[in-house]
Amino acid sequence: MSFPKFKPSAISLAVLVLSCSLAQAQVQVQAQPAAPAADPAAIQTMPTVNVNVSADATASGLPAEYPGGQVARGGRLGVLGNVDQMNAPFSSTVYTQTLMQDQQTRSIADVLQNDPTVRVARGFGNYQELYMIRGFPVNSDDLAYNGLYGLLPRQFVATELLERVEVLRGANTFINGATPGGGGIGGAINLVPKRAPNDPLTQVTAGVDSGGQAYLATDLARRFGPDNSTGIRVNLVRRSGDTAIDNEERQLSVASVGLDHRGRDFRLSADVGFQEHKLDQSRPSLLLAPGIAVPGAPDASSNFSQPWVYSNERDTFGTVRGEFDLAPDVTAWAAAGARRGSENNSLANTTATSAAGDTSTYRFDNARRDTVTTGEVGIRGKLRTGDVGHALSATASTFTLKSRNAYAISDFAGFASNIYSPVSVAAPAADFFVGGVLSDPLLTQKSELSSIALVDTLSFAQDRLLLTVGARRQTIKEKGYDYTSGAETANYDKSAVTPVAGVVFKPMQNLSLYANYIESLTKGPVAGGTALNAGEVFAPYRSKQKEIGAKYDAGTYGMNLALFTTSQPMGVLNGSNIFGIDGEQRNRGAEFTVYGAPVRGLRLLGGLTLLDAKQRRTASGANDGKDVIGTPDLQANLSAEWDVPGVRGLSLSGRVLHTASQYADAANTQKVPSWRRVDAGVRYVTSLGKQALTLRGQVENLTNRDYWASAGGYPGSGYLVLGAPRTLTVSATLDF
């Protein structure tokens, strides 16, 4: 596995200059008269290392869990590091391993079902998980793993790999850098790998789902050496069998190792992981022919796929990270990561041609091979100038993706079927439209992202007022190559600077008022072949966000409120047949979240989102003022977990999710009905001999409702995804 090399440049020079400045400031600010000579015996005594492990190798460890254990008090904010949410001028929620284990989550999508600001969709034409945050898509290409992009499997990420799932809402290019998949407008998701806790861990979980899918997982952790300074954690997972959807089969194999070492003035960590995910006859998304009414949702357990459909994904990935204390309040860090991934699919792309559920389907085969290398270096320090505190940070990052692709498509005329009474057919020949060789795809895409960021958080009035200002210079380079010949077909190379300004004011210790202005940056388009300016390359899109909010911490429960507006430029072909960045999508909304344990034995998690996502300045004004595809105006979640009085170890849980109606087309003629889902669960903690035993049961979609769970996800496309049927999951966890 190879890791990226940083080239000498203005980026590394800026980091070096800040390093020297911070170190010099520390000497000046903290200079004290010489202390008396120390006792020789004391010199021989090393201080005890406090093992408070953190995946990003910080001295303080992970932010503490909030009462109830389902969320944490803070999380990673890119260049800013771990920040307590009461000190952050942004909206975020960090979900813990406790929640993931108690809810028996399988993937990131399961975790984010708890978030009222997020709805889960799917990638265009495949089974990739996709997350709509504030009405903008964040696909799994844009997930960060311990702060680095592009390292995790593209389609599905197993939660057994993770300690926490950190959700940051809103534009975030300054915080994390531009994303490789073009997201980062509505939010960001960082996944935190597991580390060995202070106490030895030997845990085995076995379970089964509706349909007969079996599950076995092992979680092992130990600490070694003086003061337990070195840790190792190993996770092994296997899922296999049918799902609750007719004829659908899933296989998952996961293995990961997490290492960490804590020295007196440095911390090191490393992760290596492997995941293989196989789907057979999985149910596809449903495209809609123009002008038809949306068909009613078929039976949630039914399957309108084909027997020859499959999707196989295999990934190996790793990261290393180190943090070094240069002075009492100055720390430098470096991180690197790499991934090799392969995907092979044979998909049934299905389009509804009538409201009666008639369909036309064609076969689409594709192969993909990815190689990713990425890394960052940085320095962070604190100092004071008079009564003003400063928390200064600088970072430089790099990302490279080399992707090899090939495809083969059958006749687009396809074959007929119906979603209510599907017909199985033999696989049609995929020879109508071919690009490359599936068994040996050529290089078709090379993406390079690089950036430098500088930020200062100033603190006034005994830290009651915090002001964050900074900027990131981002460069986006991308080359495209012909699928068959390998010849270069496109070359994109643009740079831009995105600023950030945020303020937090604490009128009381448990109340924070905040505001921010921040931008996101995504690759600009190239004018298409039908435009008079075909081939013109446009600068990166700047999406601009303004937000105000309040956070209240009552000690055992918390509440957050945010009001935001985000504008994203859109490409438009005008009446003169000239393509330009003249359109706009504007998303405005309000979010409310609640979490914690307001009374003993009761844990709450939920909230709601009000969203107004409109198209503006569209081509010839045809869709001005109409809703953006796949953006419901109301999303609400509420989950509760209750410890039953008088029955030690018994807990009951329930969750309600509501999503308002949404549109599957830009003209707002294809309306998808609202839906509501109820989940329920039970957990019982007891003992088997001297070992702790936890029994869990969870039912998703308790009422077995048939509904379209999402519309769209890929910009400008309004495909539908059918919600899962009633699904029972039971498991037993034994701690040795």
GROMACS .gro file of C-alpha atoms in nm, residues 281-638:
model
  358
  281GLN     CA    1  -3.112  -0.993  -0.727
  282SER     CA    2  -3.133  -0.671  -0.528
  283ARG     CA    3  -3.435  -0.452  -0.596
  284PRO     CA    4  -3.350  -0.161  -0.830
  285SER     CA    5  -3.451   0.202  -0.816
  286LEU     CA    6  -3.740   0.306  -1.042
  287LEU     CA    7  -3.701   0.579  -1.302
  288LEU     CA    8  -4.013   0.762  -1.421
  289ALA     CA    9  -4.101   0.832  -1.781
  290PRO     CA   10  -4.183   1.201  -1.837
  291GLY     CA   11  -4.543   1.301  -1.785
  292ILE     CA   12  -4.674   0.989  -1.608
  293ALA     CA   13  -4.826   0.996  -1.260
  294VAL     CA   14  -4.623   0.830  -0.986
  295PRO     CA   15  -4.732   0.465  -0.952
  296GLY     CA   16  -4.851   0.355  -0.609
  297ALA     CA   17  -4.583   0.182  -0.404
  298PRO     CA   18  -4.598  -0.197  -0.452
  299ASP     CA   19  -4.579  -0.445  -0.165
  300ALA     CA   20  -4.269  -0.356   0.036
  301SER     CA   21  -4.145  -0.715   0.034
  302SER     CA   22  -4.193  -0.763  -0.342
  303ASN     CA   23  -3.905  -0.758  -0.585
  304PHE     CA   24  -3.916  -0.634  -0.945
  305SER     CA   25  -3.550  -0.715  -1.005
  306GLN     CA   26  -3.414  -0.991  -1.234
  307PRO     CA   27  -3.242  -1.320  -1.139
  308TRP     CA   28  -2.919  -1.218  -1.320
  309VAL     CA   29  -2.874  -0.889  -1.131
  310TYR     CA   30  -2.574  -0.867  -0.900
  311SER     CA   31  -2.340  -0.611  -0.743
  312ASN     CA   32  -1.999  -0.704  -0.600
  313GLU     CA   33  -1.768  -0.462  -0.421
  314ARG     CA   34  -1.430  -0.539  -0.265
  315ASP     CA   35  -1.206  -0.282  -0.088
  316THR     CA   36  -0.882  -0.278   0.108
  317PHE     CA   37  -0.791   0.045   0.287
  318GLY     CA   38  -0.559   0.186   0.551
  319THR     CA   39  -0.457   0.501   0.734
  320VAL     CA   40  -0.175   0.621   0.958
  321ARG     CA   41  -0.182   0.932   1.176
  322GLY     CA   42   0.065   1.094   1.412
  323GLU     CA   43   0.045   1.391   1.646
  324PHE     CA   44   0.349   1.553   1.804
  325ASP     CA   45   0.368   1.813   2.084
  326LEU     CA   46   0.624   2.077   1.986
  327ALA     CA   47   0.555   2.292   2.293
  328PRO     CA   48   0.297   2.286   2.578
  329ASP     CA   49   0.031   2.440   2.353
  330VAL     CA   50   0.166   2.367   2.005
  331THR     CA   51   0.096   2.041   1.826
  332ALA     CA   52   0.178   1.924   1.473
  333TRP     CA   53   0.012   1.633   1.296
  334ALA     CA   54   0.040   1.429   0.979
  335ALA     CA   55  -0.187   1.166   0.829
  336ALA     CA   56  -0.196   0.951   0.516
  337GLY     CA   57  -0.424   0.689   0.371
  338ALA     CA   58  -0.480   0.468   0.070
  339ARG     CA   59  -0.751   0.246  -0.079
  340ARG     CA   60  -0.775  -0.010  -0.355
  341GLY     CA   61  -1.128  -0.096  -0.461
  342SER     CA   62  -1.301  -0.301  -0.727
  343GLU     CA   63  -1.665  -0.307  -0.832
  344ASN     CA   64  -1.848  -0.534  -1.076
  345ASN     CA   65  -2.218  -0.503  -1.151
  346SER     CA   66  -2.489  -0.632  -1.379
  347LEU     CA   67  -2.788  -0.405  -1.323
  348ALA     CA   68  -3.147  -0.389  -1.445
  349ASN     CA   69  -3.218  -0.020  -1.513
  350THR     CA   70  -3.597   0.003  -1.484
  351THR     CA   71  -3.826   0.286  -1.599
  352ALA     CA   72  -4.197   0.309  -1.520
  353THR     CA   73  -4.383   0.387  -1.842
  354SER     CA   74  -4.734   0.421  -1.694
  355ALA     CA   75  -4.911   0.491  -1.366
  356ALA     CA   76  -5.030   0.127  -1.379
  357GLY     CA   77  -4.673   0.015  -1.305
  358ASP     CA   78  -4.573  -0.097  -1.656
  359THR     CA   79  -4.196  -0.086  -1.701
  360SER     CA   80  -3.921  -0.101  -1.958
  361THR     CA   81  -3.585  -0.240  -1.846
  362TYR     CA   82  -3.241  -0.270  -2.005
  363ARG     CA   83  -2.923  -0.435  -1.882
  364PHE     CA   84  -2.625  -0.228  -1.772
  365ASP     CA   85  -2.294  -0.397  -1.683
  366ASN     CA   86  -1.998  -0.206  -1.549
  367ALA     CA   87  -1.659  -0.262  -1.394
  368ARG     CA   88  -1.459  -0.014  -1.188
  369ARG     CA   89  -1.114  -0.022  -1.028
  370ASP     CA   90  -1.011   0.262  -0.795
  371THR     CA   91  -0.678   0.359  -0.644
  372VAL     CA   92  -0.685   0.640  -0.389
  373THR     CA   93  -0.400   0.808  -0.202
  374THR     CA   94  -0.456   1.098   0.033
  375GLY     CA   95  -0.295   1.283   0.321
  376GLU     CA   96  -0.262   1.597   0.526
  377VAL     CA   97  -0.014   1.779   0.747
  378GLY     CA   98  -0.089   2.055   0.992
  379ILE     CA   99  -0.011   2.246   1.306
  380ARG     CA  100  -0.234   2.377   1.579
  381GLY     CA  101  -0.149   2.602   1.874
  382LYS     CA  102  -0.278   2.840   2.139
  383LEU     CA  103  -0.146   3.173   2.259
  384ARG     CA  104  -0.267   3.502   2.411
  385THR     CA  105  -0.219   3.860   2.304
  386GLY     CA  106  -0.328   4.068   2.598
  387ASP     CA  107  -0.682   3.971   2.693
  388VAL     CA  108  -0.745   3.793   2.363
  389GLY     CA  109  -0.689   3.420   2.323
  390HIS     CA  110  -0.598   3.265   1.991
  391ALA     CA  111  -0.638   2.906   1.867
  392LEU     CA  112  -0.444   2.900   1.542
  393SER     CA  113  -0.438   2.617   1.289
  394ALA     CA  114  -0.288   2.558   0.948
  395THR     CA  115  -0.318   2.252   0.729
  396ALA     CA  116  -0.227   2.127   0.383
  397SER     CA  117  -0.404   1.836   0.217
  398THR     CA  118  -0.377   1.628  -0.097
  399PHE     CA  119  -0.600   1.369  -0.266
  400THR     CA  120  -0.551   1.159  -0.580
  401LEU     CA  121  -0.798   0.919  -0.742
  402LYS     CA  122  -0.717   0.701  -1.041
  403SER     CA  123  -1.027   0.524  -1.169
  404ARG     CA  124  -1.047   0.259  -1.441
  405ASN     CA  125  -1.391   0.194  -1.587
  406ALA     CA  126  -1.569  -0.009  -1.853
  407TYR     CA  127  -1.935  -0.066  -1.939
  408ALA     CA  128  -2.163  -0.269  -2.163
  409ILE     CA  129  -2.532  -0.196  -2.226
  410SER     CA  130  -2.810  -0.393  -2.393
  411ASP     CA  131  -3.057  -0.244  -2.640
  412PHE     CA  132  -3.216   0.064  -2.477
  413ALA     CA  133  -3.556  -0.049  -2.603
  414GLY     CA  134  -3.540  -0.303  -2.324
  415PHE     CA  135  -3.800  -0.559  -2.223
  416ALA     CA  136  -4.145  -0.510  -2.070
  417SER     CA  137  -4.256  -0.597  -1.717
  418ASN     CA  138  -4.462  -0.452  -1.432
  419ILE     CA  139  -4.367  -0.359  -1.075
  420TYR     CA  140  -4.685  -0.523  -0.936
  421SER     CA  141  -4.652  -0.846  -1.136
  422PRO     CA  142  -4.287  -0.866  -1.244
  423VAL     CA  143  -4.173  -1.099  -1.522
  424SER     CA  144  -3.834  -1.271  -1.513
  425VAL     CA  145  -3.643  -1.283  -1.841
  426ALA     CA  146  -3.312  -1.426  -1.953
  427ALA     CA  147  -3.030  -1.175  -1.939
  428PRO     CA  148  -3.023  -0.982  -2.269
  429ALA     CA  149  -2.691  -0.948  -2.446
  430ALA     CA  150  -2.504  -0.639  -2.328
  431ASP     CA  151  -2.353  -0.557  -2.666
  432PHE     CA  152  -2.553  -0.261  -2.798
  433PHE     CA  153  -2.333   0.010  -2.648
  434VAL     CA  154  -1.988  -0.082  -2.514
  435GLY     CA  155  -1.706   0.120  -2.362
  436GLY     CA  156  -1.379  -0.053  -2.281
  437VAL     CA  157  -1.327  -0.413  -2.173
  438LEU     CA  158  -1.502  -0.527  -1.855
  439SER     CA  159  -1.228  -0.773  -1.761
  440ASP     CA  160  -0.953  -0.513  -1.804
  441PRO     CA  161  -1.085  -0.155  -1.783
  442LEU     CA  162  -0.859   0.134  -1.886
  443LEU     CA  163  -0.785   0.451  -1.693
  444THR     CA  164  -1.083   0.682  -1.753
  445GLN     CA  165  -1.053   0.940  -1.475
  446LYS     CA  166  -0.778   1.101  -1.272
  447SER     CA  167  -0.874   1.350  -1.000
  448GLU     CA  168  -0.632   1.555  -0.792
  449LEU     CA  169  -0.740   1.783  -0.506
  450SER     CA  170  -0.499   1.994  -0.302
  451SER     CA  171  -0.552   2.274  -0.055
  452ILE     CA  172  -0.408   2.489   0.218
  453ALA     CA  173  -0.613   2.635   0.504
  454LEU     CA  174  -0.542   2.891   0.778
  455VAL     CA  175  -0.775   2.973   1.068
  456ASP     CA  176  -0.777   3.161   1.397
  457THR     CA  177  -1.039   3.129   1.670
  458LEU     CA  178  -1.021   3.437   1.889
  459SER     CA  179  -1.167   3.428   2.240
  460PHE     CA  180  -1.284   3.733   2.434
  461ALA     CA  181  -1.446   3.802   2.770
  462GLN     CA  182  -1.319   3.487   2.941
  463ASP     CA  183  -1.416   3.270   2.643
  464ARG     CA  184  -1.778   3.386   2.640
  465LEU     CA  185  -1.728   3.526   2.290
  466LEU     CA  186  -1.552   3.318   2.022
  467LEU     CA  187  -1.476   3.447   1.673
  468THR     CA  188  -1.350   3.211   1.401
  469VAL     CA  189  -1.204   3.347   1.078
  470GLY     CA  190  -1.014   3.161   0.810
  471ALA     CA  191  -0.979   3.067   0.445
  472ARG     CA  192  -0.886   2.767   0.233
  473ARG     CA  193  -0.728   2.779  -0.111
  474GLN     CA  194  -0.847   2.475  -0.307
  475THR     CA  195  -0.720   2.342  -0.638
  476ILE     CA  196  -0.924   2.092  -0.840
  477LYS     CA  197  -0.759   1.903  -1.126
  478GLU     CA  198  -0.935   1.637  -1.327
  479LYS     CA  199  -0.854   1.450  -1.647
  480GLY     CA  200  -1.086   1.227  -1.846
  481TYR     CA  201  -0.985   0.952  -2.088
  482ASP     CA  202  -1.165   0.758  -2.360
  483TYR     CA  203  -1.301   0.423  -2.238
  484THR     CA  204  -1.177   0.233  -2.545
  485SER     CA  205  -0.862   0.406  -2.665
  486GLY     CA  206  -0.737   0.561  -2.342
  487ALA     CA  207  -0.682   0.897  -2.514
  488GLU     CA  208  -0.724   1.210  -2.302
  489THR     CA  209  -1.065   1.370  -2.360
  490ALA     CA  210  -1.091   1.636  -2.088
  491ASN     CA  211  -0.859   1.843  -1.873
  492TYR     CA  212  -0.986   2.056  -1.584
  493ASP     CA  213  -0.758   2.267  -1.363
  494LYS     CA  214  -0.909   2.543  -1.150
  495SER     CA  215  -0.844   2.702  -0.811
  496ALA     CA  216  -1.047   2.916  -0.572
  497VAL     CA  217  -1.043   3.049  -0.217
  498THR     CA  218  -1.333   2.981   0.020
  499PRO     CA  219  -1.361   3.180   0.345
  500VAL     CA  220  -1.529   3.112   0.677
  501ALA     CA  221  -1.651   3.343   0.951
  502GLY     CA  222  -1.824   3.216   1.263
  503VAL     CA  223  -1.915   3.361   1.600
  504VAL     CA  224  -2.031   3.202   1.926
  505PHE     CA  225  -2.169   3.406   2.215
  506LYS     CA  226  -2.250   3.253   2.554
  507PRO     CA  227  -2.486   3.478   2.750
  508MET     CA  228  -2.510   3.193   3.002
  509GLN     CA  229  -2.286   2.895   3.067
  510ASN     CA  230  -2.537   2.650   2.921
  511LEU     CA  231  -2.655   2.859   2.624
  512SER     CA  232  -2.465   2.930   2.304
  513LEU     CA  233  -2.583   3.163   2.028
  514TYR     CA  234  -2.397   3.130   1.700
  515ALA     CA  235  -2.381   3.251   1.342
  516ASN     CA  236  -2.170   3.159   1.041
  517TYR     CA  237  -2.093   3.237   0.681
  518ILE     CA  238  -1.923   2.958   0.489
  519GLU     CA  239  -1.894   2.838   0.130
  520SER     CA  240  -1.859   2.507  -0.048
  521LEU     CA  241  -1.666   2.446  -0.364
  522THR     CA  242  -1.742   2.186  -0.633
  523LYS     CA  243  -1.599   2.128  -0.977
  524GLY     CA  244  -1.748   2.362  -1.236
  525PRO     CA  245  -1.913   2.223  -1.549
  526VAL     CA  246  -1.797   2.210  -1.908
  527ALA     CA  247  -2.042   2.343  -2.170
  528GLY     CA  248  -2.199   2.056  -2.361
  529GLY     CA  249  -2.182   1.977  -2.730
  530THR     CA  250  -2.518   2.139  -2.819
  531ALA     CA  251  -2.421   2.481  -2.680
  532LEU     CA  252  -2.261   2.749  -2.895
  533ASN     CA  253  -1.982   2.773  -2.636
  534ALA     CA  254  -1.930   2.395  -2.625
  535GLY     CA  255  -1.610   2.301  -2.446
  536GLU     CA  256  -1.592   2.614  -2.230
  537VAL     CA  257  -1.460   2.521  -1.883
  538PHE     CA  258  -1.619   2.702  -1.591
  539ALA     CA  259  -1.462   2.784  -1.256
  540PRO     CA  260  -1.566   2.578  -0.952
  541TYR     CA  261  -1.916   2.634  -0.817
  542ARG     CA  262  -1.933   2.842  -0.499
  543SER     CA  263  -2.233   2.755  -0.284
  544LYS     CA  264  -2.286   3.015  -0.012
  545GLN     CA  265  -2.440   2.953   0.328
  546LYS     CA  266  -2.561   3.185   0.603
  547GLU     CA  267  -2.677   3.037   0.933
  548ILE     CA  268  -2.778   3.144   1.282
  549GLY     CA  269  -2.864   2.917   1.572
  550ALA     CA  270  -2.885   2.846   1.942
  551LYS     CA  271  -2.769   2.551   2.155
  552TYR     CA  272  -2.895   2.474   2.504
  553ASP     CA  273  -2.733   2.225   2.741
  554ALA     CA  274  -2.946   2.141   3.044
  555GLY     CA  275  -2.689   1.894   3.176
  556THR     CA  276  -2.890   1.578   3.110
  557TYR     CA  277  -3.051   1.682   2.782
  558GLY     CA  278  -2.976   1.930   2.507
  559MET     CA  279  -3.157   2.115   2.228
  560ASN     CA  280  -3.030   2.284   1.913
  561LEU     CA  281  -3.205   2.525   1.678
  562ALA     CA  282  -3.066   2.641   1.342
  563LEU     CA  283  -3.196   2.872   1.068
  564PHE     CA  284  -3.007   2.858   0.739
  565THR     CA  285  -3.008   2.960   0.375
  566THR     CA  286  -2.782   2.806   0.111
  567SER     CA  287  -2.760   2.908  -0.255
  568GLN     CA  288  -2.604   2.679  -0.516
  569PRO     CA  289  -2.531   2.800  -0.873
  570MET     CA  290  -2.673   2.593  -1.157
  571GLY     CA  291  -2.576   2.566  -1.522
  572VAL     CA  292  -2.843   2.687  -1.768
  573LEU     CA  293  -2.868   2.682  -2.148
  574ASN     CA  294  -3.024   3.020  -2.233
  575GLY     CA  295  -3.246   3.121  -2.523
  576SER     CA  296  -2.940   3.205  -2.733
  577ASN     CA  297  -2.812   2.850  -2.689
  578ILE     CA  298  -2.523   2.962  -2.471
  579PHE     CA  299  -2.444   2.765  -2.157
  580GLY     CA  300  -2.368   2.966  -1.845
  581ILE     CA  301  -2.380   2.955  -1.467
  582ASP     CA  302  -2.695   3.163  -1.451
  583GLY     CA  303  -2.940   2.946  -1.253
  584GLU     CA  304  -2.963   2.885  -0.881
  585GLN     CA  305  -3.098   2.641  -0.626
  586ARG     CA  306  -3.180   2.808  -0.296
  587ASN     CA  307  -3.250   2.598   0.012
  588ARG     CA  308  -3.382   2.773   0.322
  589GLY     CA  309  -3.490   2.602   0.637
  590ALA     CA  310  -3.510   2.554   1.011
  591GLU     CA  311  -3.383   2.260   1.213
  592PHE     CA  312  -3.457   2.156   1.568
  593THR     CA  313  -3.285   1.863   1.741
  594VAL     CA  314  -3.315   1.718   2.092
  595TYR     CA  315  -3.109   1.450   2.265
  596GLY     CA  316  -3.014   1.314   2.606
  597ALA     CA  317  -3.184   1.172   2.914
  598PRO     CA  318  -3.432   1.430   3.053
  599VAL     CA  319  -3.538   1.195   3.334
  600ARG     CA  320  -3.373   0.890   3.482
  601GLY     CA  321  -3.426   0.581   3.269
  602LEU     CA  322  -3.556   0.771   2.961
  603ARG     CA  323  -3.346   0.860   2.658
  604LEU     CA  324  -3.472   1.083   2.375
  605LEU     CA  325  -3.334   1.154   2.029
  606GLY     CA  326  -3.504   1.340   1.745
  607GLY     CA  327  -3.627   1.667   1.607
  608LEU     CA  328  -3.760   1.815   1.285
  609THR     CA  329  -3.654   1.998   0.971
  610LEU     CA  330  -3.858   2.254   0.778
  611LEU     CA  331  -3.717   2.298   0.428
  612ASP     CA  332  -3.798   2.533   0.142
  613ALA     CA  333  -3.585   2.429  -0.158
  614LYS     CA  334  -3.662   2.625  -0.474
  615GLN     CA  335  -3.530   2.653  -0.828
  616ARG     CA  336  -3.447   3.006  -0.941
  617ARG     CA  337  -3.350   3.160  -1.275
  618THR     CA  338  -3.412   2.837  -1.465
  619ALA     CA  339  -3.399   2.807  -1.845
  620SER     CA  340  -3.660   3.046  -1.989
  621GLY     CA  341  -3.804   3.068  -1.635
  622ALA     CA  342  -3.994   2.742  -1.690
  623ASN     CA  343  -3.938   2.606  -1.339
  624ASP     CA  344  -3.879   2.926  -1.142
  625GLY     CA  345  -4.015   2.896  -0.789
  626LYS     CA  346  -4.077   2.520  -0.812
  627ASP     CA  347  -3.948   2.266  -0.560
  628VAL     CA  348  -3.615   2.096  -0.611
  629ILE     CA  349  -3.639   1.722  -0.680
  630GLY     CA  350  -3.643   1.506  -0.368
  631THR     CA  351  -3.674   1.783  -0.107
  632PRO     CA  352  -3.971   1.735   0.130
  633ASP     CA  353  -4.075   2.045   0.320
  634LEU     CA  354  -4.101   1.856   0.651
  635GLN     CA  355  -3.893   1.580   0.808
  636ALA     CA  356  -3.950   1.469   1.167
  637ASN     CA  357  -3.799   1.199   1.387
  638LEU     CA  358  -3.856   1.098   1.747
   0.00000   0.00000   0.00000
